[in-house]
Amino acid sequence: MMTSSEAEPTTSPEERRGWGGRRGSAFITLGFMALGAVLVTVGAWIMGAHAENVLAPEAAKPMSVSVTPLTMLDGYEVERRFMGRIEASRTADLSFDVPGQVLKVLVDEGDRVAEGDTLAILDTRLLDAEAAQLDAHRQSIEARLAYAEKALKRSNALSDQGFNSSDQRENALANRDATSADIAEIEAQRAAVAVRRDKSTLKAPFAARVSAVHIEGGETVNPGTPAIRLVDIESPEFRVGLPLSIDVDAHPVARAIIDGVTTPARLRSTRPEIDARTRTRSAVYEIDTLPGLATGQSAVLSMTQHVDERGAWVPTSAIEASSGSLWQVLIVDDGIVRSAAIEILHAESDRVYVRGSFREGDQLIDRGPQRVTPGQHVRVAEGK
């Protein structure tokens, strides 16, 4: 049988103090944990109450875009330009038809002359002497003719009285007729002298400008020797070579651009043959006279050609590069952006003519397409 000292182990005072310290630490830890839980609960409640008082942020408004309704066309007009040159409608290399010595040249190169103006004169003193000689000869023949007329009258009177033979009468008549023929010959020679005198004066056949003067005063010239060259400046022509693809007759009126000045050009004629070197056909247009216009001057013919191709004009600010080498525009369809592939047919400074996957009336984003992407919700700017 065990004694009481064996049944209950004996605890020393030091052991009792250790256990008591550990229990105190545990209580302190549990207290802090409980306090932390309370603080967390209270903080969560406060934050929840504060969150209920904060308004939810508004949803972002769709971006505003500028649009233009697309208008479909059956074709477009394109300006075509071709280089040509100014020519005189008429040129003339004038010369004297009779030989002689140049008495006076009345014009210089560059002078303007009117139709009928005198340009140069030959010395006509020999012609004047010849004309005087013919006049004197005519007077002599006229005196003989008067005598022949009187002789014929006497012969007729004697024949009527039976004192003159028929042969004598016929001789008197023949003498009178021969003398009359001599006068006619003198008149013909006198007319020839007048013609030579007239041809000794060189006159302008039309209003023109003097291009060249080949003779000088005192020089002896022969018939046909080039004397003065004239070019018509009142109605200049514009000659230009056009490709065979251009229907010249469909463009009776075009525009000539000369040193930056634009003037109407009216089709006058076309050559029936083709230039073997350039493979073009020459067309001649009439143009108005401009100050300082010179023959041989370069000019540009501008004409408007219609191209049959269905499409639409869009501003260059509306197009953007797509994948590869393709181009696209953006369309607003029920507030959503979609892309439309396009092909550029013709480009100008601020617009292009295109065809593509769009329809009449589609709302084209005409500015800043890079700000939006296909599928994005947008709103059309007011006034559009």
CSV table of C-alpha atoms in Angstrom, one decimal:
chain,number,residue,atom,x,y,z
A,1,MET,CA,0.0,0.0,0.0
A,2,MET,CA,1.4,3.3,-1.2
A,3,THR,CA,1.8,6.2,1.1
A,4,SER,CA,0.5,9.7,0.4
A,5,SER,CA,4.0,10.8,-0.5
A,6,GLU,CA,4.3,8.3,-3.2
A,7,ALA,CA,0.8,9.0,-4.8
A,8,GLU,CA,1.3,12.9,-5.4
A,9,PRO,CA,4.6,14.1,-6.7
A,10,THR,CA,6.1,16.9,-4.8
A,11,THR,CA,6.3,20.3,-6.8
A,12,SER,CA,9.0,22.7,-6.0
A,13,PRO,CA,8.4,26.4,-5.6
A,14,GLU,CA,10.5,27.2,-8.6
A,15,GLU,CA,8.4,25.0,-10.9
A,16,ARG,CA,5.2,26.6,-9.6
A,17,ARG,CA,6.5,30.0,-10.5
A,18,GLY,CA,7.4,28.8,-14.1
A,19,TRP,CA,3.9,27.5,-14.8
A,20,GLY,CA,2.4,30.7,-13.6
A,21,GLY,CA,4.5,32.8,-15.9
A,22,ARG,CA,3.6,30.8,-18.9
A,23,ARG,CA,-0.1,31.0,-18.2
A,24,GLY,CA,0.2,34.8,-18.0
A,25,SER,CA,1.9,35.1,-21.3
A,26,ALA,CA,-0.8,33.0,-23.0
A,27,PHE,CA,-3.5,35.2,-21.6
A,28,ILE,CA,-1.8,38.3,-22.8
A,29,THR,CA,-1.4,36.9,-26.3
A,30,LEU,CA,-5.0,35.8,-26.5
A,31,GLY,CA,-6.0,39.3,-25.4
A,32,PHE,CA,-4.1,41.0,-28.1
A,33,MET,CA,-5.6,38.6,-30.7
A,34,ALA,CA,-9.1,39.4,-29.5
A,35,LEU,CA,-8.3,43.1,-29.7
A,36,GLY,CA,-7.0,42.8,-33.2
A,37,ALA,CA,-10.1,40.9,-34.3
A,38,VAL,CA,-12.3,43.6,-32.9
A,39,LEU,CA,-10.2,46.3,-34.6
A,40,VAL,CA,-10.4,44.5,-38.0
A,41,THR,CA,-14.1,44.1,-37.7
A,42,VAL,CA,-14.7,47.8,-36.8
A,43,GLY,CA,-12.4,48.9,-39.7
A,44,ALA,CA,-14.2,46.8,-42.2
A,45,TRP,CA,-17.5,48.2,-41.0
A,46,ILE,CA,-16.2,51.7,-41.3
A,47,MET,CA,-14.8,51.1,-44.8
A,48,GLY,CA,-18.0,49.5,-46.0
A,49,ALA,CA,-20.1,52.4,-44.7
A,50,HIS,CA,-17.7,54.8,-46.5
A,51,ALA,CA,-17.9,52.9,-49.7
A,52,GLU,CA,-21.7,53.0,-49.7
A,53,ASN,CA,-21.5,56.8,-49.6
A,54,VAL,CA,-19.1,57.0,-52.7
A,55,LEU,CA,-20.8,57.4,-56.1
A,56,ALA,CA,-19.9,54.8,-58.8
A,57,PRO,CA,-17.8,56.4,-61.7
A,58,GLU,CA,-19.7,57.1,-64.9
A,59,ALA,CA,-19.0,55.1,-68.0
A,60,ALA,CA,-16.7,56.9,-70.6
A,61,LYS,CA,-18.5,58.6,-73.4
A,62,PRO,CA,-17.9,57.3,-77.0
A,63,MET,CA,-15.3,59.4,-79.0
A,64,SER,CA,-16.7,62.0,-81.3
A,65,VAL,CA,-15.7,61.7,-84.9
A,66,SER,CA,-16.3,63.9,-88.0
A,67,VAL,CA,-18.0,62.2,-90.9
A,68,THR,CA,-19.0,62.9,-94.5
A,69,PRO,CA,-21.7,61.0,-96.5
A,70,LEU,CA,-20.1,59.2,-99.5
A,71,THR,CA,-21.5,60.1,-102.9
A,72,MET,CA,-21.1,57.5,-105.6
A,73,LEU,CA,-20.2,58.7,-109.1
A,74,ASP,CA,-20.0,57.0,-112.5
A,75,GLY,CA,-16.6,58.5,-113.3
A,76,TYR,CA,-14.2,61.3,-112.7
A,77,GLU,CA,-12.5,64.1,-114.6
A,78,VAL,CA,-8.8,64.1,-115.0
A,79,GLU,CA,-6.6,66.9,-116.3
A,80,ARG,CA,-4.2,65.9,-119.1
A,81,ARG,CA,-1.3,68.1,-120.1
A,82,PHE,CA,0.8,67.9,-123.3
A,83,MET,CA,3.7,70.0,-124.4
A,84,GLY,CA,3.6,71.9,-127.7
A,85,ARG,CA,4.8,75.1,-129.4
A,86,ILE,CA,3.5,78.3,-130.7
A,87,GLU,CA,3.5,78.8,-134.5
A,88,ALA,CA,2.5,81.6,-136.8
A,89,SER,CA,-0.7,80.8,-138.7
A,90,ARG,CA,1.0,82.3,-141.8
A,91,THR,CA,4.5,83.0,-142.9
A,92,ALA,CA,5.8,84.6,-146.0
A,93,ASP,CA,9.2,85.0,-147.5
A,94,LEU,CA,8.7,88.0,-149.8
A,95,SER,CA,10.9,88.8,-152.8
A,96,PHE,CA,10.8,91.2,-155.8
A,97,ASP,CA,9.4,89.8,-159.0
A,98,VAL,CA,11.5,92.2,-161.1
A,99,PRO,CA,15.3,92.9,-161.1
A,100,GLY,CA,16.6,96.2,-159.9
A,101,GLN,CA,18.5,98.1,-157.3
A,102,VAL,CA,17.1,98.5,-153.8
A,103,LEU,CA,16.3,102.2,-153.3
A,104,LYS,CA,14.9,102.0,-149.7
A,105,VAL,CA,14.1,99.5,-147.0
A,106,LEU,CA,11.4,100.8,-144.8
A,107,VAL,CA,11.2,98.2,-142.0
A,108,ASP,CA,13.5,96.5,-139.5
A,109,GLU,CA,13.3,93.1,-137.8
A,110,GLY,CA,10.6,93.0,-135.2
A,111,ASP,CA,8.5,95.8,-136.7
A,112,ARG,CA,4.7,95.3,-136.8
A,113,VAL,CA,3.1,96.0,-140.2
A,114,ALA,CA,-0.4,96.2,-141.4
A,115,GLU,CA,-1.8,94.7,-144.6
A,116,GLY,CA,-0.7,96.8,-147.6
A,117,ASP,CA,2.1,98.6,-145.8
A,118,THR,CA,5.2,99.3,-148.0
A,119,LEU,CA,8.2,97.3,-146.9
A,120,ALA,CA,10.9,98.1,-149.6
A,121,ILE,CA,11.2,100.0,-152.9
A,122,LEU,CA,13.4,99.5,-156.0
A,123,ASP,CA,14.9,102.3,-158.0
A,124,THR,CA,12.4,103.0,-160.9
A,125,ARG,CA,14.3,105.6,-162.8
A,126,LEU,CA,14.9,103.3,-165.7
A,127,LEU,CA,11.2,102.4,-165.8
A,128,ASP,CA,10.4,106.1,-165.8
A,129,ALA,CA,12.7,106.7,-168.8
A,130,GLU,CA,11.2,103.8,-170.6
A,131,ALA,CA,7.7,105.0,-169.9
A,132,ALA,CA,8.6,108.5,-171.2
A,133,GLN,CA,10.1,106.9,-174.4
A,134,LEU,CA,6.9,105.0,-175.0
A,135,ASP,CA,4.8,108.1,-174.4
A,136,ALA,CA,6.8,109.9,-177.1
A,137,HIS,CA,6.5,107.0,-179.5
A,138,ARG,CA,2.8,106.9,-178.9
A,139,GLN,CA,2.5,110.6,-179.8
A,140,SER,CA,4.3,110.0,-183.0
A,141,ILE,CA,2.1,107.1,-183.9
A,142,GLU,CA,-1.0,109.1,-183.1
A,143,ALA,CA,0.1,111.7,-185.5
A,144,ARG,CA,0.6,109.1,-188.2
A,145,LEU,CA,-2.8,107.7,-187.4
A,146,ALA,CA,-4.4,111.1,-187.9
A,147,TYR,CA,-2.8,111.4,-191.3
A,148,ALA,CA,-3.9,107.8,-192.2
A,149,GLU,CA,-7.5,108.7,-191.2
A,150,LYS,CA,-7.5,111.7,-193.5
A,151,ALA,CA,-5.9,109.7,-196.3
A,152,LEU,CA,-8.6,107.1,-196.0
A,153,LYS,CA,-11.3,109.7,-196.1
A,154,ARG,CA,-9.9,111.2,-199.3
A,155,SER,CA,-9.6,107.8,-200.9
A,156,ASN,CA,-13.2,107.0,-200.0
A,157,ALA,CA,-14.3,110.3,-201.5
A,158,LEU,CA,-12.4,109.7,-204.8
A,159,SER,CA,-13.6,106.2,-205.0
A,160,ASP,CA,-17.2,107.4,-204.7
A,161,GLN,CA,-16.5,109.8,-207.6
A,162,GLY,CA,-14.9,107.1,-209.7
A,163,PHE,CA,-11.5,108.7,-209.6
A,164,ASN,CA,-9.8,106.2,-207.3
A,165,SER,CA,-9.3,102.5,-207.7
A,166,SER,CA,-10.3,99.9,-205.1
A,167,ASP,CA,-6.7,99.0,-204.5
A,168,GLN,CA,-5.8,102.5,-203.5
A,169,ARG,CA,-8.8,102.6,-201.1
A,170,GLU,CA,-7.7,99.3,-199.5
A,171,ASN,CA,-4.1,100.5,-199.1
A,172,ALA,CA,-5.4,103.6,-197.2
A,173,LEU,CA,-7.6,101.4,-195.0
A,174,ALA,CA,-4.7,99.0,-194.3
A,175,ASN,CA,-2.4,101.9,-193.4
A,176,ARG,CA,-4.9,103.3,-191.0
A,177,ASP,CA,-5.4,99.9,-189.3
A,178,ALA,CA,-1.7,99.2,-189.0
A,179,THR,CA,-1.2,102.6,-187.3
A,180,SER,CA,-4.0,101.8,-184.9
A,181,ALA,CA,-2.3,98.5,-184.1
A,182,ASP,CA,1.0,100.3,-183.4
A,183,ILE,CA,-0.8,102.4,-180.8
A,184,ALA,CA,-2.3,99.3,-179.2
A,185,GLU,CA,1.2,97.8,-179.0
A,186,ILE,CA,2.5,101.0,-177.3
A,187,GLU,CA,-0.3,100.8,-174.8
A,188,ALA,CA,0.6,97.2,-174.0
A,189,GLN,CA,4.2,98.2,-173.5
A,190,ARG,CA,3.2,101.1,-171.3
A,191,ALA,CA,1.0,98.7,-169.2
A,192,ALA,CA,4.0,96.4,-168.8
A,193,VAL,CA,6.1,99.2,-167.5
A,194,ALA,CA,3.3,100.1,-165.0
A,195,VAL,CA,3.3,96.5,-163.8
A,196,ARG,CA,7.1,96.5,-163.4
A,197,ARG,CA,6.9,99.8,-161.5
A,198,ASP,CA,4.1,98.4,-159.2
A,199,LYS,CA,6.2,95.3,-158.6
A,200,SER,CA,9.2,97.5,-157.7
A,201,THR,CA,7.3,98.2,-154.4
A,202,LEU,CA,7.2,95.3,-151.9
A,203,LYS,CA,4.1,95.4,-149.7
A,204,ALA,CA,2.8,93.3,-146.8
A,205,PRO,CA,0.2,90.8,-147.9
A,206,PHE,CA,-1.2,90.6,-144.4
A,207,ALA,CA,-0.8,92.0,-140.9
A,208,ALA,CA,2.3,90.6,-139.5
A,209,ARG,CA,5.6,91.1,-137.8
A,210,VAL,CA,8.9,91.4,-139.7
A,211,SER,CA,10.9,88.3,-138.8
A,212,ALA,CA,14.0,88.9,-141.0
A,213,VAL,CA,15.3,91.5,-143.5
A,214,HIS,CA,17.7,90.1,-146.1
A,215,ILE,CA,18.3,93.2,-148.3
A,216,GLU,CA,19.8,96.6,-147.9
A,217,GLY,CA,19.6,99.9,-149.7
A,218,GLY,CA,21.8,100.1,-152.9
A,219,GLU,CA,21.9,96.3,-153.3
A,220,THR,CA,21.0,94.8,-156.7
A,221,VAL,CA,18.5,92.0,-156.5
A,222,ASN,CA,17.2,89.5,-158.9
A,223,PRO,CA,13.7,88.1,-159.2
A,224,GLY,CA,13.0,85.5,-156.4
A,225,THR,CA,15.9,86.7,-154.1
A,226,PRO,CA,14.6,86.5,-150.5
A,227,ALA,CA,14.0,90.0,-149.2
A,228,ILE,CA,11.8,90.1,-146.1
A,229,ARG,CA,10.2,87.4,-144.0
A,230,LEU,CA,6.9,88.0,-142.3
A,231,VAL,CA,5.1,86.0,-139.6
A,232,ASP,CA,1.4,86.4,-138.8
A,233,ILE,CA,1.0,87.4,-135.2
A,234,GLU,CA,-2.7,88.3,-135.3
A,235,SER,CA,-3.9,84.7,-135.1
A,236,PRO,CA,-1.2,82.5,-133.7
A,237,GLU,CA,-1.5,78.7,-133.7
A,238,PHE,CA,-0.6,76.2,-131.0
A,239,ARG,CA,0.6,72.9,-132.5
A,240,VAL,CA,0.8,69.9,-130.1
A,241,GLY,CA,1.3,66.1,-130.6
A,242,LEU,CA,-1.5,64.1,-128.9
A,243,PRO,CA,-1.5,60.3,-128.2
A,244,LEU,CA,-3.9,58.2,-130.2
A,245,SER,CA,-5.8,57.4,-127.0
A,246,ILE,CA,-7.1,61.0,-127.0
A,247,ASP,CA,-10.3,61.6,-129.0
A,248,VAL,CA,-9.2,65.0,-130.4
A,249,ASP,CA,-12.7,65.8,-131.9
A,250,ALA,CA,-14.2,65.4,-128.4
A,251,HIS,CA,-12.2,68.3,-127.2
A,252,PRO,CA,-12.9,71.2,-129.5
A,253,VAL,CA,-12.0,73.6,-126.8
A,254,ALA,CA,-9.1,73.2,-124.4
A,255,ARG,CA,-6.7,75.5,-122.5
A,256,ALA,CA,-3.2,76.7,-123.5
A,257,ILE,CA,-0.8,77.6,-120.7
A,258,ILE,CA,1.9,80.0,-121.8
A,259,ASP,CA,4.4,81.3,-119.2
A,260,GLY,CA,1.8,80.8,-116.5
A,261,VAL,CA,-1.0,82.5,-118.4
A,262,THR,CA,-4.0,80.4,-119.4
A,263,THR,CA,-5.9,81.2,-122.6
A,264,PRO,CA,-8.6,79.4,-124.5
A,265,ALA,CA,-7.4,77.1,-127.3
A,266,ARG,CA,-9.9,76.3,-130.1
A,267,LEU,CA,-9.3,73.2,-132.3
A,268,ARG,CA,-8.6,74.2,-135.9
A,269,SER,CA,-7.4,71.0,-137.6
A,270,THR,CA,-5.7,67.7,-137.1
A,271,ARG,CA,-3.2,66.0,-139.3
A,272,PRO,CA,-4.4,62.7,-140.8
A,273,GLU,CA,-1.1,61.0,-140.5
A,274,ILE,CA,0.8,59.8,-137.4
A,275,ASP,CA,4.3,61.0,-136.6
A,276,ALA,CA,6.5,58.0,-137.1
A,277,ARG,CA,9.0,59.1,-134.4
A,278,THR,CA,6.7,60.1,-131.6
A,279,ARG,CA,3.6,58.0,-132.5
A,280,THR,CA,1.4,61.0,-132.0
A,281,ARG,CA,-1.0,63.0,-134.1
A,282,SER,CA,-0.6,66.7,-134.5
A,283,ALA,CA,-3.4,69.0,-133.6
A,284,VAL,CA,-3.5,72.7,-134.3
A,285,TYR,CA,-5.4,75.0,-132.0
A,286,GLU,CA,-6.2,78.7,-132.4
A,287,ILE,CA,-5.2,80.9,-129.5
A,288,ASP,CA,-5.6,84.6,-128.7
A,289,THR,CA,-2.7,86.9,-129.1
A,290,LEU,CA,-0.8,87.6,-125.8
A,291,PRO,CA,1.7,90.3,-125.1
A,292,GLY,CA,5.2,89.1,-125.8
A,293,LEU,CA,4.1,86.0,-127.6
A,294,ALA,CA,6.8,84.6,-129.9
A,295,THR,CA,6.7,81.9,-132.5
A,296,GLY,CA,8.6,78.8,-131.5
A,297,GLN,CA,7.7,79.4,-127.8
A,298,SER,CA,6.9,76.3,-125.7
A,299,ALA,CA,3.4,76.0,-124.2
A,300,VAL,CA,1.3,73.4,-122.5
A,301,LEU,CA,-2.1,72.2,-123.7
A,302,SER,CA,-4.4,71.3,-120.8
A,303,MET,CA,-7.6,69.4,-121.4
A,304,THR,CA,-10.2,67.6,-119.2
A,305,GLN,CA,-10.8,63.9,-119.9
A,306,HIS,CA,-13.6,61.9,-118.5
A,307,VAL,CA,-12.8,58.4,-117.1
A,308,ASP,CA,-15.7,56.0,-116.8
A,309,GLU,CA,-15.1,54.3,-113.4
A,310,ARG,CA,-17.6,54.0,-110.6
A,311,GLY,CA,-16.3,55.3,-107.3
A,312,ALA,CA,-16.3,58.2,-104.9
A,313,TRP,CA,-14.1,61.2,-103.9
A,314,VAL,CA,-12.7,61.1,-100.4
A,315,PRO,CA,-10.3,63.6,-98.7
A,316,THR,CA,-6.7,62.5,-98.3
A,317,SER,CA,-7.1,62.9,-94.6
A,318,ALA,CA,-9.6,60.0,-94.6
A,319,ILE,CA,-7.4,57.3,-95.9
A,320,GLU,CA,-4.8,55.2,-94.0
A,321,ALA,CA,-2.5,52.3,-94.8
A,322,SER,CA,-3.9,48.8,-94.3
A,323,SER,CA,-2.1,45.5,-94.4
A,324,GLY,CA,0.6,45.2,-97.0
A,325,SER,CA,0.3,47.8,-99.7
A,326,LEU,CA,-3.4,48.3,-99.4
A,327,TRP,CA,-5.4,51.3,-98.3
A,328,GLN,CA,-8.6,51.6,-96.3
A,329,VAL,CA,-11.1,54.1,-95.0
A,330,LEU,CA,-13.2,53.9,-91.8
A,331,ILE,CA,-17.0,54.0,-91.9
A,332,VAL,CA,-19.4,54.6,-89.0
A,333,ASP,CA,-22.3,52.1,-89.1
A,334,ASP,CA,-24.8,52.4,-86.3
A,335,GLY,CA,-22.3,54.0,-84.1
A,336,ILE,CA,-19.6,51.3,-84.6
A,337,VAL,CA,-16.5,51.8,-86.7
A,338,ARG,CA,-15.8,49.4,-89.5
A,339,SER,CA,-13.1,49.4,-92.2
A,340,ALA,CA,-13.6,49.5,-95.9
A,341,ALA,CA,-10.8,48.4,-98.3
A,342,ILE,CA,-10.2,50.9,-101.1
A,343,GLU,CA,-8.3,51.1,-104.4
A,344,ILE,CA,-7.0,54.6,-105.4
A,345,LEU,CA,-7.8,55.3,-109.0
A,346,HIS,CA,-6.8,59.0,-109.2
A,347,ALA,CA,-5.1,61.4,-106.8
A,348,GLU,CA,-5.2,65.1,-106.5
A,349,SER,CA,-3.6,67.5,-104.0
A,350,ASP,CA,-6.3,67.1,-101.3
A,351,ARG,CA,-8.5,64.3,-102.4
A,352,VAL,CA,-8.5,60.9,-104.1
A,353,TYR,CA,-11.0,59.1,-106.3
A,354,VAL,CA,-11.4,55.5,-105.0
A,355,ARG,CA,-13.5,52.4,-105.3
A,356,GLY,CA,-14.0,49.9,-102.6
A,357,SER,CA,-16.3,48.1,-100.2
A,358,PHE,CA,-18.6,51.0,-99.4
A,359,ARG,CA,-22.0,52.1,-100.5
A,360,GLU,CA,-23.9,55.3,-101.3
A,361,GLY,CA,-24.5,57.4,-98.2
A,362,ASP,CA,-22.0,55.6,-95.9
A,363,GLN,CA,-20.7,57.8,-93.1
A,364,LEU,CA,-17.0,58.3,-93.9
A,365,ILE,CA,-14.7,59.4,-91.1
A,366,ASP,CA,-13.1,62.3,-92.9
A,367,ARG,CA,-10.5,63.3,-90.4
A,368,GLY,CA,-8.2,61.5,-88.0
A,369,PRO,CA,-9.0,57.8,-88.7
A,370,GLN,CA,-5.9,56.8,-86.7
A,371,ARG,CA,-7.7,57.9,-83.5
A,372,VAL,CA,-10.2,55.0,-83.7
A,373,THR,CA,-10.1,51.3,-84.5
A,374,PRO,CA,-12.6,49.0,-86.2
A,375,GLY,CA,-15.3,47.8,-83.8
A,376,GLN,CA,-15.0,50.9,-81.5
A,377,HIS,CA,-18.2,52.7,-80.5
A,378,VAL,CA,-18.2,56.3,-81.5
A,379,ARG,CA,-20.6,59.2,-81.9
A,380,VAL,CA,-21.0,61.5,-84.9
A,381,ALA,CA,-19.9,65.1,-84.2
A,382,GLU,CA,-22.7,67.6,-84.0
A,383,GLY,CA,-23.5,69.3,-87.3
A,384,LYS,CA,-22.4,66.1,-89.2
